[in-house]
Amino acid sequence: MNTTQKFSQQQIFDLLEEVKDPEIPVISVVDLGVVREVKYEGKKLIVTITPTYSGCPAMGVIQMEITTALLEAGIIDFEVRTSLSPAWTTRWMSEKGKKALKEYGIAPPLDNEGNESDLFGEMPAIQCPHCGSKNTGMTNRFGSTPCKSLHQCKDCLEPFDYFKCH
Ligand SMILES: [Zn+2]
């Protein structure tokens, strides 16, 4: 008996909703947009993931956790593939994911972010996740992880991370 066929693509996505980003435990790899595709090739389940950036140290952990989640669901015949092209973009992050980030105290990526702008030090106005003020400034290009930069609100004075990877 092949247990793999019991799961629809939607059920696999639901299953992967339980796999959280190792650095941000409130957002799932599905809401982050890291899980790109779930499909069957014959009887084999293929899960394709794209790292948030090519050197992302969390990807190994994510791949392992996806493997564990599938195995725990009784799925044996599967493969987790990594795809680097097209590159991950913050546009793949779901609205639910952005909301979860904000509630966690991390400013979510801006919808209309000029992807090159922060490379040249021209940060768009980032909204403080604590009080909503846009009167904020970057205090450190690198926050607690390479995917985040550290900012401080000039109104409520709270420091916060901005999720900047794209
Ligand atoms: Zn604030």
PDB file of N, CA and C in Angstrom, residues 22-97:
ATOM      1  N   PRO A  22      12.704  28.721  11.426  1.00  0.00           N
ATOM      2  CA  PRO A  22      13.484  28.515  12.663  1.00  0.00           C
ATOM      3  C   PRO A  22      13.881  29.826  13.342  1.00  0.00           C
ATOM      4  N   GLU A  23      13.953  30.893  12.567  1.00  0.00           N
ATOM      5  CA  GLU A  23      14.355  32.176  13.150  1.00  0.00           C
ATOM      6  C   GLU A  23      13.161  32.999  13.619  1.00  0.00           C
ATOM      7  N   ILE A  24      12.008  32.749  13.013  1.00  0.00           N
ATOM      8  CA  ILE A  24      10.802  33.505  13.359  1.00  0.00           C
ATOM      9  C   ILE A  24       9.676  32.501  13.583  1.00  0.00           C
ATOM     10  N   PRO A  25       9.536  31.995  14.799  1.00  0.00           N
ATOM     11  CA  PRO A  25       8.627  30.867  15.051  1.00  0.00           C
ATOM     12  C   PRO A  25       7.145  31.150  14.839  1.00  0.00           C
ATOM     13  N   VAL A  26       6.790  32.383  14.508  1.00  0.00           N
ATOM     14  CA  VAL A  26       5.366  32.668  14.306  1.00  0.00           C
ATOM     15  C   VAL A  26       4.951  32.542  12.841  1.00  0.00           C
ATOM     16  N   ILE A  27       5.920  32.362  11.952  1.00  0.00           N
ATOM     17  CA  ILE A  27       5.558  32.318  10.529  1.00  0.00           C
ATOM     18  C   ILE A  27       5.929  30.954   9.953  1.00  0.00           C
ATOM     19  N   SER A  28       4.973  30.374   9.206  1.00  0.00           N
ATOM     20  CA  SER A  28       5.237  29.049   8.636  1.00  0.00           C
ATOM     21  C   SER A  28       6.016  29.197   7.337  1.00  0.00           C
ATOM     22  N   VAL A  29       6.637  28.111   6.922  1.00  0.00           N
ATOM     23  CA  VAL A  29       7.401  28.146   5.672  1.00  0.00           C
ATOM     24  C   VAL A  29       6.479  28.351   4.466  1.00  0.00           C
ATOM     25  N   VAL A  30       5.202  28.035   4.648  1.00  0.00           N
ATOM     26  CA  VAL A  30       4.237  28.283   3.571  1.00  0.00           C
ATOM     27  C   VAL A  30       3.930  29.779   3.492  1.00  0.00           C
ATOM     28  N   ASP A  31       3.645  30.404   4.641  1.00  0.00           N
ATOM     29  CA  ASP A  31       3.344  31.844   4.653  1.00  0.00           C
ATOM     30  C   ASP A  31       4.558  32.680   4.282  1.00  0.00           C
ATOM     31  N   LEU A  32       5.725  32.165   4.566  1.00  0.00           N
ATOM     32  CA  LEU A  32       6.957  32.857   4.204  1.00  0.00           C
ATOM     33  C   LEU A  32       7.175  32.838   2.690  1.00  0.00           C
ATOM     34  N   GLY A  33       6.510  31.891   2.027  1.00  0.00           N
ATOM     35  CA  GLY A  33       6.682  31.781   0.582  1.00  0.00           C
ATOM     36  C   GLY A  33       7.879  30.925   0.189  1.00  0.00           C
ATOM     37  N   VAL A  34       8.405  30.199   1.156  1.00  0.00           N
ATOM     38  CA  VAL A  34       9.568  29.346   0.887  1.00  0.00           C
ATOM     39  C   VAL A  34       9.134  28.050   0.178  1.00  0.00           C
ATOM     40  N   VAL A  35       7.949  27.552   0.537  1.00  0.00           N
ATOM     41  CA  VAL A  35       7.426  26.366  -0.151  1.00  0.00           C
ATOM     42  C   VAL A  35       6.815  26.828  -1.469  1.00  0.00           C
ATOM     43  N   ARG A  36       7.442  26.475  -2.570  1.00  0.00           N
ATOM     44  CA  ARG A  36       7.009  26.975  -3.875  1.00  0.00           C
ATOM     45  C   ARG A  36       6.030  26.049  -4.561  1.00  0.00           C
ATOM     46  N   GLU A  37       6.250  24.740  -4.404  1.00  0.00           N
ATOM     47  CA  GLU A  37       5.439  23.818  -5.180  1.00  0.00           C
ATOM     48  C   GLU A  37       5.327  22.483  -4.470  1.00  0.00           C
ATOM     49  N   VAL A  38       4.132  21.923  -4.568  1.00  0.00           N
ATOM     50  CA  VAL A  38       3.895  20.570  -4.064  1.00  0.00           C
ATOM     51  C   VAL A  38       3.256  19.809  -5.202  1.00  0.00           C
ATOM     52  N   LYS A  39       3.870  18.736  -5.618  1.00  0.00           N
ATOM     53  CA  LYS A  39       3.305  17.967  -6.729  1.00  0.00           C
ATOM     54  C   LYS A  39       3.727  16.522  -6.622  1.00  0.00           C
ATOM     55  N   TYR A  40       3.044  15.698  -7.416  1.00  0.00           N
ATOM     56  CA  TYR A  40       3.428  14.291  -7.491  1.00  0.00           C
ATOM     57  C   TYR A  40       4.075  14.017  -8.839  1.00  0.00           C
ATOM     58  N   GLU A  41       5.167  13.313  -8.792  1.00  0.00           N
ATOM     59  CA  GLU A  41       5.747  12.769 -10.014  1.00  0.00           C
ATOM     60  C   GLU A  41       5.559  11.266  -9.912  1.00  0.00           C
ATOM     61  N   GLY A  42       4.547  10.768 -10.608  1.00  0.00           N
ATOM     62  CA  GLY A  42       4.148   9.387 -10.396  1.00  0.00           C
ATOM     63  C   GLY A  42       3.609   9.275  -8.985  1.00  0.00           C
ATOM     64  N   LYS A  43       4.178   8.405  -8.198  1.00  0.00           N
ATOM     65  CA  LYS A  43       3.724   8.263  -6.814  1.00  0.00           C
ATOM     66  C   LYS A  43       4.560   9.072  -5.845  1.00  0.00           C
ATOM     67  N   LYS A  44       5.620   9.660  -6.372  1.00  0.00           N
ATOM     68  CA  LYS A  44       6.548  10.367  -5.507  1.00  0.00           C
ATOM     69  C   LYS A  44       6.117  11.823  -5.292  1.00  0.00           C
ATOM     70  N   LEU A  45       6.091  12.219  -4.040  1.00  0.00           N
ATOM     71  CA  LEU A  45       5.746  13.595  -3.707  1.00  0.00           C
ATOM     72  C   LEU A  45       7.001  14.469  -3.822  1.00  0.00           C
ATOM     73  N   ILE A  46       6.847  15.582  -4.558  1.00  0.00           N
ATOM     74  CA  ILE A  46       7.967  16.511  -4.700  1.00  0.00           C
ATOM     75  C   ILE A  46       7.598  17.832  -4.030  1.00  0.00           C
ATOM     76  N   VAL A  47       8.387  18.248  -3.065  1.00  0.00           N
ATOM     77  CA  VAL A  47       8.182  19.551  -2.425  1.00  0.00           C
ATOM     78  C   VAL A  47       9.356  20.432  -2.831  1.00  0.00           C
ATOM     79  N   THR A  48       9.049  21.543  -3.484  1.00  0.00           N
ATOM     80  CA  THR A  48      10.119  22.438  -3.930  1.00  0.00           C
ATOM     81  C   THR A  48      10.167  23.658  -3.017  1.00  0.00           C
ATOM     82  N   ILE A  49      11.349  23.947  -2.510  1.00  0.00           N
ATOM     83  CA  ILE A  49      11.521  25.111  -1.636  1.00  0.00           C
ATOM     84  C   ILE A  49      12.561  26.055  -2.229  1.00  0.00           C
ATOM     85  N   THR A  50      12.377  27.337  -1.953  1.00  0.00           N
ATOM     86  CA  THR A  50      13.316  28.358  -2.408  1.00  0.00           C
ATOM     87  C   THR A  50      13.784  29.143  -1.191  1.00  0.00           C
ATOM     88  N   PRO A  51      15.095  29.196  -0.970  1.00  0.00           N
ATOM     89  CA  PRO A  51      15.589  29.941   0.195  1.00  0.00           C
ATOM     90  C   PRO A  51      15.323  31.436   0.068  1.00  0.00           C
ATOM     91  N   THR A  52      15.166  32.101   1.207  1.00  0.00           N
ATOM     92  CA  THR A  52      14.900  33.540   1.170  1.00  0.00           C
ATOM     93  C   THR A  52      16.090  34.305   0.605  1.00  0.00           C
ATOM     94  N   TYR A  53      17.264  33.790   0.796  1.00  0.00           N
ATOM     95  CA  TYR A  53      18.395  34.249   0.001  1.00  0.00           C
ATOM     96  C   TYR A  53      19.382  33.103  -0.088  1.00  0.00           C
ATOM     97  N   SER A  54      20.252  33.132  -1.067  1.00  0.00           N
ATOM     98  CA  SER A  54      20.974  31.913  -1.419  1.00  0.00           C
ATOM     99  C   SER A  54      21.872  31.392  -0.301  1.00  0.00           C
ATOM    100  N   GLY A  55      22.303  32.265   0.596  1.00  0.00           N
ATOM    101  CA  GLY A  55      23.168  31.785   1.672  1.00  0.00           C
ATOM    102  C   GLY A  55      22.450  31.622   2.994  1.00  0.00           C
ATOM    103  N   CYS A  56      21.121  31.559   2.942  1.00  0.00           N
ATOM    104  CA  CYS A  56      20.354  31.562   4.184  1.00  0.00           C
ATOM    105  C   CYS A  56      20.693  30.354   5.055  1.00  0.00           C
ATOM    106  N   PRO A  57      21.255  30.587   6.249  1.00  0.00           N
ATOM    107  CA  PRO A  57      21.668  29.478   7.103  1.00  0.00           C
ATOM    108  C   PRO A  57      20.497  28.671   7.640  1.00  0.00           C
ATOM    109  N   ALA A  58      19.298  29.209   7.587  1.00  0.00           N
ATOM    110  CA  ALA A  58      18.147  28.496   8.140  1.00  0.00           C
ATOM    111  C   ALA A  58      17.619  27.423   7.194  1.00  0.00           C
ATOM    112  N   MET A  59      18.048  27.457   5.945  1.00  0.00           N
ATOM    113  CA  MET A  59      17.447  26.552   4.965  1.00  0.00           C
ATOM    114  C   MET A  59      17.675  25.075   5.276  1.00  0.00           C
ATOM    115  N   GLY A  60      18.864  24.748   5.772  1.00  0.00           N
ATOM    116  CA  GLY A  60      19.138  23.360   6.131  1.00  0.00           C
ATOM    117  C   GLY A  60      18.163  22.868   7.184  1.00  0.00           C
ATOM    118  N   VAL A  61      17.899  23.734   8.148  1.00  0.00           N
ATOM    119  CA  VAL A  61      16.962  23.395   9.223  1.00  0.00           C
ATOM    120  C   VAL A  61      15.553  23.244   8.650  1.00  0.00           C
ATOM    121  N   ILE A  62      15.169  24.160   7.783  1.00  0.00           N
ATOM    122  CA  ILE A  62      13.836  24.112   7.182  1.00  0.00           C
ATOM    123  C   ILE A  62      13.651  22.819   6.398  1.00  0.00           C
ATOM    124  N   GLN A  63      14.662  22.467   5.618  1.00  0.00           N
ATOM    125  CA  GLN A  63      14.581  21.241   4.826  1.00  0.00           C
ATOM    126  C   GLN A  63      14.429  20.011   5.728  1.00  0.00           C
ATOM    127  N   MET A  64      15.172  20.022   6.823  1.00  0.00           N
ATOM    128  CA  MET A  64      15.107  18.910   7.762  1.00  0.00           C
ATOM    129  C   MET A  64      13.729  18.840   8.431  1.00  0.00           C
ATOM    130  N   GLU A  65      13.184  20.021   8.773  1.00  0.00           N
ATOM    131  CA  GLU A  65      11.885  20.027   9.453  1.00  0.00           C
ATOM    132  C   GLU A  65      10.758  19.611   8.512  1.00  0.00           C
ATOM    133  N   ILE A  66      10.877  19.979   7.255  1.00  0.00           N
ATOM    134  CA  ILE A  66       9.878  19.535   6.269  1.00  0.00           C
ATOM    135  C   ILE A  66       9.950  18.021   6.130  1.00  0.00           C
ATOM    136  N   THR A  67      11.155  17.499   6.055  1.00  0.00           N
ATOM    137  CA  THR A  67      11.357  16.050   5.960  1.00  0.00           C
ATOM    138  C   THR A  67      10.727  15.345   7.151  1.00  0.00           C
ATOM    139  N   THR A  68      10.968  15.882   8.347  1.00  0.00           N
ATOM    140  CA  THR A  68      10.410  15.295   9.565  1.00  0.00           C
ATOM    141  C   THR A  68       8.884  15.322   9.533  1.00  0.00           C
ATOM    142  N   ALA A  69       8.319  16.467   9.120  1.00  0.00           N
ATOM    143  CA  ALA A  69       6.852  16.608   9.100  1.00  0.00           C
ATOM    144  C   ALA A  69       6.224  15.603   8.141  1.00  0.00           C
ATOM    145  N   LEU A  70       6.852  15.405   6.983  1.00  0.00           N
ATOM    146  CA  LEU A  70       6.305  14.460   6.004  1.00  0.00           C
ATOM    147  C   LEU A  70       6.410  13.023   6.518  1.00  0.00           C
ATOM    148  N   LEU A  71       7.547  12.724   7.115  1.00  0.00           N
ATOM    149  CA  LEU A  71       7.728  11.373   7.660  1.00  0.00           C
ATOM    150  C   LEU A  71       6.728  11.085   8.772  1.00  0.00           C
ATOM    151  N   GLU A  72       6.520  12.094   9.614  1.00  0.00           N
ATOM    152  CA  GLU A  72       5.583  11.913  10.725  1.00  0.00           C
ATOM    153  C   GLU A  72       4.160  11.701  10.235  1.00  0.00           C
ATOM    154  N   ALA A  73       3.858  12.257   9.055  1.00  0.00           N
ATOM    155  CA  ALA A  73       2.523  12.066   8.482  1.00  0.00           C
ATOM    156  C   ALA A  73       2.414  10.721   7.775  1.00  0.00           C
ATOM    157  N   GLY A  74       3.500   9.975   7.766  1.00  0.00           N
ATOM    158  CA  GLY A  74       3.460   8.651   7.145  1.00  0.00           C
ATOM    159  C   GLY A  74       3.851   8.660   5.679  1.00  0.00           C
ATOM    160  N   ILE A  75       4.378   9.782   5.218  1.00  0.00           N
ATOM    161  CA  ILE A  75       4.793   9.871   3.815  1.00  0.00           C
ATOM    162  C   ILE A  75       6.258   9.429   3.723  1.00  0.00           C
ATOM    163  N   ILE A  76       6.505   8.492   2.855  1.00  0.00           N
ATOM    164  CA  ILE A  76       7.859   7.938   2.758  1.00  0.00           C
ATOM    165  C   ILE A  76       8.491   8.281   1.408  1.00  0.00           C
ATOM    166  N   ASP A  77       7.652   8.207   0.379  1.00  0.00           N
ATOM    167  CA  ASP A  77       8.167   8.388  -0.973  1.00  0.00           C
ATOM    168  C   ASP A  77       8.096   9.874  -1.349  1.00  0.00           C
ATOM    169  N   PHE A  78       9.124  10.620  -0.996  1.00  0.00           N
ATOM    170  CA  PHE A  78       9.101  12.057  -1.306  1.00  0.00           C
ATOM    171  C   PHE A  78      10.519  12.569  -1.486  1.00  0.00           C
ATOM    172  N   GLU A  79      10.584  13.777  -2.011  1.00  0.00           N
ATOM    173  CA  GLU A  79      11.874  14.425  -2.198  1.00  0.00           C
ATOM    174  C   GLU A  79      11.667  15.923  -1.953  1.00  0.00           C
ATOM    175  N   VAL A  80      12.586  16.526  -1.202  1.00  0.00           N
ATOM    176  CA  VAL A  80      12.538  17.971  -0.999  1.00  0.00           C
ATOM    177  C   VAL A  80      13.602  18.585  -1.899  1.00  0.00           C
ATOM    178  N   ARG A  81      13.139  19.357  -2.875  1.00  0.00           N
ATOM    179  CA  ARG A  81      14.071  19.967  -3.828  1.00  0.00           C
ATOM    180  C   ARG A  81      14.255  21.443  -3.518  1.00  0.00           C
ATOM    181  N   THR A  82      15.455  21.907  -3.737  1.00  0.00           N
ATOM    182  CA  THR A  82      15.732  23.332  -3.563  1.00  0.00           C
ATOM    183  C   THR A  82      15.854  23.979  -4.925  1.00  0.00           C
ATOM    184  N   SER A  83      15.101  25.049  -5.107  1.00  0.00           N
ATOM    185  CA  SER A  83      15.161  25.771  -6.372  1.00  0.00           C
ATOM    186  C   SER A  83      15.646  27.196  -6.113  1.00  0.00           C
ATOM    187  N   LEU A  84      16.665  27.616  -6.823  1.00  0.00           N
ATOM    188  CA  LEU A  84      17.210  28.966  -6.606  1.00  0.00           C
ATOM    189  C   LEU A  84      16.699  29.957  -7.635  1.00  0.00           C
ATOM    190  N   SER A  85      16.023  29.441  -8.638  1.00  0.00           N
ATOM    191  CA  SER A  85      15.548  30.317  -9.697  1.00  0.00           C
ATOM    192  C   SER A  85      14.114  29.965 -10.037  1.00  0.00           C
ATOM    193  N   PRO A  86      13.182  30.909 -10.060  1.00  0.00           N
ATOM    194  CA  PRO A  86      13.386  32.329  -9.751  1.00  0.00           C
ATOM    195  C   PRO A  86      13.711  32.549  -8.281  1.00  0.00           C
ATOM    196  N   ALA A  87      14.418  33.609  -8.002  1.00  0.00           N
ATOM    197  CA  ALA A  87      14.812  33.913  -6.634  1.00  0.00           C
ATOM    198  C   ALA A  87      13.600  34.308  -5.800  1.00  0.00           C
ATOM    199  N   TRP A  88      13.676  33.974  -4.546  1.00  0.00           N
ATOM    200  CA  TRP A  88      12.610  34.321  -3.600  1.00  0.00           C
ATOM    201  C   TRP A  88      12.442  35.841  -3.531  1.00  0.00           C
ATOM    202  N   THR A  89      11.213  36.265  -3.415  1.00  0.00           N
ATOM    203  CA  THR A  89      10.934  37.689  -3.246  1.00  0.00           C
ATOM    204  C   THR A  89       9.930  37.858  -2.100  1.00  0.00           C
ATOM    205  N   THR A  90       9.994  39.008  -1.469  1.00  0.00           N
ATOM    206  CA  THR A  90       9.070  39.256  -0.359  1.00  0.00           C
ATOM    207  C   THR A  90       7.611  39.226  -0.829  1.00  0.00           C
ATOM    208  N   ARG A  91       7.402  39.357  -2.147  1.00  0.00           N
ATOM    209  CA  ARG A  91       6.028  39.305  -2.668  1.00  0.00           C
ATOM    210  C   ARG A  91       5.410  37.927  -2.464  1.00  0.00           C
ATOM    211  N   TRP A  92       6.228  36.906  -2.263  1.00  0.00           N
ATOM    212  CA  TRP A  92       5.707  35.559  -2.055  1.00  0.00           C
ATOM    213  C   TRP A  92       5.221  35.365  -0.625  1.00  0.00           C
ATOM    214  N   MET A  93       5.519  36.300   0.223  1.00  0.00           N
ATOM    215  CA  MET A  93       5.071  36.190   1.603  1.00  0.00           C
ATOM    216  C   MET A  93       3.574  36.502   1.655  1.00  0.00           C
ATOM    217  N   SER A  94       2.822  35.660   2.358  1.00  0.00           N
ATOM    218  CA  SER A  94       1.375  35.872   2.392  1.00  0.00           C
ATOM    219  C   SER A  94       1.017  37.029   3.323  1.00  0.00           C
ATOM    220  N   GLU A  95      -0.185  37.560   3.129  1.00  0.00           N
ATOM    221  CA  GLU A  95      -0.667  38.642   3.999  1.00  0.00           C
ATOM    222  C   GLU A  95      -0.754  38.154   5.447  1.00  0.00           C
ATOM    223  N   LYS A  96      -1.147  36.911   5.588  1.00  0.00           N
ATOM    224  CA  LYS A  96      -1.224  36.300   6.922  1.00  0.00           C
ATOM    225  C   LYS A  96       0.168  36.278   7.554  1.00  0.00           C
ATOM    226  N   GLY A  97       1.164  35.945   6.742  1.00  0.00           N
ATOM    227  CA  GLY A  97       2.544  35.906   7.222  1.00  0.00           C
ATOM    228  C   GLY A  97       3.035  37.282   7.642  1.00  0.00           C
TER     229      GLY A  97
END
